[in-house]
mmCIF file of C-alpha atoms in Angstrom:
data_model
loop_
_atom_site.group_PDB
_atom_site.id
_atom_site.type_symbol
_atom_site.label_atom_id
_atom_site.label_comp_id
_atom_site.label_asym_id
_atom_site.label_seq_id
_atom_site.Cartn_x
_atom_site.Cartn_y
_atom_site.Cartn_z
ATOM 1 C CA MET J 1 178.602 123.484 89.727
ATOM 2 C CA ALA J 2 176.840 126.605 90.654
ATOM 3 C CA LYS J 3 176.637 127.940 93.888
ATOM 4 C CA LEU J 4 172.953 129.275 94.718
ATOM 5 C CA LYS J 5 172.581 132.971 95.137
ATOM 6 C CA ASP J 6 169.941 132.612 97.756
ATOM 7 C CA PRO J 7 170.286 129.392 99.537
ATOM 8 C CA VAL J 8 167.288 127.662 101.735
ATOM 9 C CA GLN J 9 168.413 124.516 103.682
ATOM 10 C CA LEU J 10 165.690 121.844 102.341
ATOM 11 C CA ALA J 11 167.150 118.652 104.404
ATOM 12 C CA VAL J 12 170.225 116.755 105.217
ATOM 13 C CA ILE J 13 171.687 113.607 104.395
ATOM 14 C CA GLY J 14 172.197 110.986 107.727
ATOM 15 C CA ALA J 15 173.185 107.350 107.530
ATOM 16 C CA ALA J 16 173.502 104.889 104.490
ATOM 17 C CA HIS J 17 170.435 102.372 104.845
ATOM 18 C CA GLY J 18 170.718 99.503 102.959
ATOM 19 C CA THR J 19 173.801 98.393 100.276
ATOM 20 C CA ARG J 20 172.537 100.154 97.187
ATOM 21 C CA GLY J 21 173.243 103.574 98.097
ATOM 22 C CA GLU J 22 169.956 104.468 99.591
ATOM 23 C CA LEU J 23 170.551 107.475 102.553
ATOM 24 C CA ARG J 24 168.096 108.496 105.338
ATOM 25 C CA VAL J 25 167.652 112.097 105.146
ATOM 26 C CA LYS J 26 165.629 114.300 106.851
ATOM 27 C CA THR J 27 163.643 117.300 105.768
ATOM 28 C CA PHE J 28 162.852 120.389 106.575
ATOM 29 C CA THR J 29 159.633 120.657 104.436
ATOM 30 C CA GLY J 30 155.944 120.813 105.166
ATOM 31 C CA ASP J 31 155.747 117.709 103.474
ATOM 32 C CA PRO J 32 158.799 115.307 103.476
ATOM 33 C CA LEU J 33 158.036 113.265 100.810
ATOM 34 C CA ALA J 34 157.764 116.708 98.522
ATOM 35 C CA LEU J 35 161.612 116.706 98.651
ATOM 36 C CA GLY J 36 162.098 115.374 94.890
ATOM 37 C CA ASP J 37 158.909 118.419 93.591
ATOM 38 C CA TYR J 38 161.323 121.213 94.274
ATOM 39 C CA GLY J 39 163.850 119.846 91.913
ATOM 40 C CA MET J 40 167.490 120.145 91.474
ATOM 41 C CA LEU J 41 169.340 119.745 95.182
ATOM 42 C CA PHE J 42 172.712 121.255 96.110
ATOM 43 C CA ASP J 43 175.082 120.772 99.212
ATOM 44 C CA GLU J 44 177.567 123.897 100.113
ATOM 45 C CA THR J 45 179.748 123.181 97.184
ATOM 46 C CA GLY J 46 177.365 123.403 94.666
ATOM 47 C CA ARG J 47 177.498 120.097 94.082
ATOM 48 C CA ARG J 48 174.301 118.989 92.429
ATOM 49 C CA PHE J 49 171.798 116.323 93.716
ATOM 50 C CA GLU J 50 168.678 114.224 92.169
ATOM 51 C CA VAL J 51 166.215 112.934 93.426
ATOM 52 C CA LEU J 52 165.092 109.444 91.554
ATOM 53 C CA ASP J 53 163.207 107.786 94.136
ATOM 54 C CA ILE J 54 162.081 108.682 97.959
ATOM 55 C CA ARG J 55 159.702 106.802 100.400
ATOM 56 C CA PRO J 56 158.914 107.360 104.149
ATOM 57 C CA ALA J 57 160.723 105.600 106.877
ATOM 58 C CA LYS J 58 159.168 106.859 110.529
ATOM 59 C CA THR J 59 160.906 110.426 111.258
ATOM 60 C CA VAL J 60 162.967 110.156 108.138
ATOM 61 C CA VAL J 61 162.874 109.509 104.307
ATOM 62 C CA VAL J 62 164.581 106.740 102.712
ATOM 63 C CA VAL J 63 166.092 108.581 99.083
ATOM 64 C CA ARG J 64 167.834 107.258 96.081
ATOM 65 C CA PHE J 65 170.075 110.048 94.176
ATOM 66 C CA ARG J 66 171.181 109.799 91.028
ATOM 67 C CA GLY J 67 175.106 108.459 90.929
ATOM 68 C CA VAL J 68 175.025 107.265 94.214
ATOM 69 C CA ASN J 69 174.836 103.746 93.643
ATOM 70 C CA ASP J 70 176.657 101.846 96.826
ATOM 71 C CA ARG J 71 176.563 101.899 100.399
ATOM 72 C CA ASN J 72 180.856 103.245 100.368
ATOM 73 C CA MET J 73 179.315 106.321 98.134
ATOM 74 C CA ALA J 74 176.567 106.601 100.809
ATOM 75 C CA GLU J 75 178.144 107.028 103.565
ATOM 76 C CA ALA J 76 180.227 109.902 102.298
ATOM 77 C CA LEU J 77 177.720 111.635 102.669
ATOM 78 C CA ASN J 78 176.560 111.521 105.964
ATOM 79 C CA GLY J 79 175.802 114.635 106.946
ATOM 80 C CA THR J 80 175.779 116.795 103.619
ATOM 81 C CA THR J 81 173.373 119.582 104.116
ATOM 82 C CA LEU J 82 171.001 120.049 100.670
ATOM 83 C CA PHE J 83 169.475 123.094 99.160
ATOM 84 C CA ILE J 84 167.775 124.984 96.712
ATOM 85 C CA ASP J 85 167.479 129.222 95.528
ATOM 86 C CA ARG J 86 164.896 130.541 97.155
ATOM 87 C CA SER J 87 163.385 131.450 93.637
ATOM 88 C CA GLN J 88 162.171 127.612 93.361
ATOM 89 C CA LEU J 89 160.034 127.863 96.294
ATOM 90 C CA PRO J 90 156.404 129.164 96.215
ATOM 91 C CA GLN J 91 155.883 132.435 96.960
ATOM 92 C CA ASP J 92 152.143 132.482 97.694
ATOM 93 C CA LEU J 93 152.422 130.943 101.350
ATOM 94 C CA ASP J 94 149.245 131.535 103.541
ATOM 95 C CA ASP J 95 149.057 134.540 106.217
ATOM 96 C CA ASP J 96 150.306 132.017 108.788
ATOM 97 C CA GLU J 97 153.020 130.183 106.716
ATOM 98 C CA TYR J 98 156.550 131.237 106.729
ATOM 99 C CA TYR J 99 159.632 130.191 106.033
ATOM 100 C CA HIS J 100 162.159 129.645 108.821
ATOM 101 C CA SER J 101 164.734 131.494 106.627
ATOM 102 C CA ASP J 102 162.470 134.470 106.569
ATOM 103 C CA LEU J 103 162.448 134.311 111.024
ATOM 104 C CA ILE J 104 166.112 134.388 111.690
ATOM 105 C CA GLY J 105 166.963 137.883 112.882
ATOM 106 C CA LEU J 106 163.661 139.520 113.903
ATOM 107 C CA GLU J 107 163.314 140.922 116.734
ATOM 108 C CA ALA J 108 161.121 139.183 120.222
ATOM 109 C CA ILE J 109 158.784 141.868 121.497
ATOM 110 C CA ASP J 110 155.954 141.442 123.867
ATOM 111 C CA ALA J 111 152.747 143.415 123.567
ATOM 112 C CA GLU J 112 154.288 146.249 125.628
ATOM 113 C CA GLY J 113 157.344 146.481 123.063
ATOM 114 C CA ASN J 114 159.605 144.908 126.223
ATOM 115 C CA LYS J 115 162.417 143.322 123.595
ATOM 116 C CA HIS J 116 163.391 139.438 124.386
ATOM 117 C CA GLY J 117 166.423 139.067 122.167
ATOM 118 C CA LYS J 118 166.222 138.108 118.192
ATOM 119 C CA VAL J 119 165.329 134.615 116.640
ATOM 120 C CA SER J 120 168.826 133.091 116.114
ATOM 121 C CA ALA J 121 167.974 129.373 115.139
ATOM 122 C CA MET J 122 164.390 127.620 114.315
ATOM 123 C CA PHE J 123 164.777 123.708 115.958
ATOM 124 C CA ASP J 124 162.268 120.474 115.635
ATOM 125 C CA PHE J 125 163.496 117.828 117.679
ATOM 126 C CA GLY J 126 160.392 116.059 117.150
ATOM 127 C CA GLY J 127 157.869 117.480 118.910
ATOM 128 C CA GLY J 128 157.023 120.946 117.153
ATOM 129 C CA ASP J 129 159.039 123.914 116.139
ATOM 130 C CA LEU J 130 160.719 125.790 118.222
ATOM 131 C CA ILE J 131 162.428 129.098 118.260
ATOM 132 C CA GLU J 132 166.219 130.027 119.485
ATOM 133 C CA LEU J 133 166.125 134.027 120.815
ATOM 134 C CA THR J 134 169.185 135.204 121.566
ATOM 135 C CA MET J 135 170.188 138.801 123.988
ATOM 136 C CA ARG J 136 174.000 139.579 124.140
ATOM 137 C CA GLY J 137 174.866 138.714 127.563
ATOM 138 C CA LYS J 138 172.246 136.026 128.310
ATOM 139 C CA ARG J 139 172.253 132.351 127.627
ATOM 140 C CA PRO J 140 170.395 131.427 124.266
ATOM 141 C CA MET J 141 166.870 130.180 125.138
ATOM 142 C CA LEU J 142 163.941 128.287 123.005
ATOM 143 C CA ILE J 143 160.863 128.626 123.337
ATOM 144 C CA PRO J 144 157.493 126.956 121.195
ATOM 145 C CA PHE J 145 156.442 128.613 118.011
ATOM 146 C CA THR J 146 152.877 128.040 118.836
ATOM 147 C CA GLN J 147 149.986 130.409 118.346
ATOM 148 C CA ALA J 148 149.988 130.778 122.255
ATOM 149 C CA ALA J 149 153.687 131.627 122.779
ATOM 150 C CA VAL J 150 154.276 133.858 118.899
ATOM 151 C CA PRO J 151 150.731 134.551 118.224
ATOM 152 C CA HIS J 152 152.046 137.284 115.830
ATOM 153 C CA VAL J 153 154.806 137.423 113.218
ATOM 154 C CA ASP J 154 155.493 140.410 111.220
ATOM 155 C CA VAL J 155 158.207 139.635 108.491
ATOM 156 C CA LYS J 156 157.710 142.956 107.037
ATOM 157 C CA ALA J 157 158.291 145.050 110.056
ATOM 158 C CA GLY J 158 160.675 142.812 111.347
ATOM 159 C CA HIS J 159 159.764 141.491 114.398
ATOM 160 C CA ILE J 160 158.073 138.523 116.258
ATOM 161 C CA VAL J 161 155.341 139.270 119.056
ATOM 162 C CA ILE J 162 155.497 136.676 121.690
ATOM 163 C CA ASP J 163 153.335 136.434 125.133
ATOM 164 C CA PRO J 164 156.411 135.964 127.576
ATOM 165 C CA VAL J 165 153.977 133.702 129.898
ATOM 166 C CA ALA J 166 153.174 131.089 127.055
ATOM 167 C CA ALA J 167 156.652 131.197 125.685
ATOM 168 C CA GLY J 168 157.798 129.836 129.444
ATOM 169 C CA LEU J 169 160.070 133.211 130.024
ATOM 170 C CA ILE J 170 157.587 134.182 133.039
ATOM 171 C CA PRO J 171 156.270 131.512 135.103
ATOM 172 C CA ASP J 172 152.644 132.793 135.458
ATOM 173 C CA ALA J 173 151.053 132.770 138.956
ATOM 174 C CA ASN J 174 150.093 129.006 139.570
ATOM 175 C CA GLU J 175 153.158 127.698 138.385
ATOM 176 C CA ASP J 176 154.749 130.101 141.320
ATOM 177 C CA GLU J 177 152.240 129.326 143.803
ATOM 178 C CA GLU J 178 152.729 124.828 142.654
ATOM 179 C CA ARG J 179 156.106 125.245 142.954
ATOM 180 C CA ARG J 180 156.490 126.579 146.693
ATOM 181 C CA ARG J 181 153.799 123.817 147.392
ATOM 182 C CA GLN J 182 156.193 120.972 146.072
ATOM 183 C CA LEU J 183 159.334 122.657 147.961
ATOM 184 C CA GLY J 184 157.125 123.010 151.352
ATOM 185 C CA GLY J 185 156.862 126.283 151.779
ATOM 186 C CA GLY J 186 153.629 126.806 150.802
ATOM 187 C CA SER J 187 150.650 128.953 152.335
ATOM 188 C CA GLY J 188 150.058 126.832 155.839
ATOM 189 C CA GLY J 189 150.363 123.695 154.304
ATOM 190 C CA LYS J 190 152.106 120.863 156.385
ATOM 191 C CA SER J 191 155.294 119.355 154.896
ATOM 192 C CA PRO J 192 155.395 115.502 154.485
ATOM 193 C CA SER J 193 157.460 113.580 157.333
#
């Protein structure tokens, strides 16, 4: 079993699916069905996983791996993370495409150069990619990884540029006024009885 030099997580194995060893797998690939196109997958210990069959199933894919032939074997793999070596990834990305692992550790700054923390993780809970920013002495915060919230990414320079208002870090003037109005502290409005 070989350890990977530069591992990149592609998926995490979930619950068993049926009785023949199939597994529900959450992928972190652009096309979930492409998981099998990357070749041999590995877990943290270097154990190998070969995809024999893959099909879509709502928010995950159902995968049959070589050597996993029954439900008991499949259940034992629940929670296993799957990796490939970075050298197996395509290196010819478009200008607006990034590997999540390349974003981890980048400094988050706004257009004026103010620091808003560092990218500590990337998440997708089903509503699109989110960036977790951490700053010493403050709680981590999540911002959307959208063009409006993160208009510029410069991996080589080691930073992302964020728009604090679009990212939800600073409320805009309309939101402040609406919040005051809803709380009954608006401008001359009558509070409900």
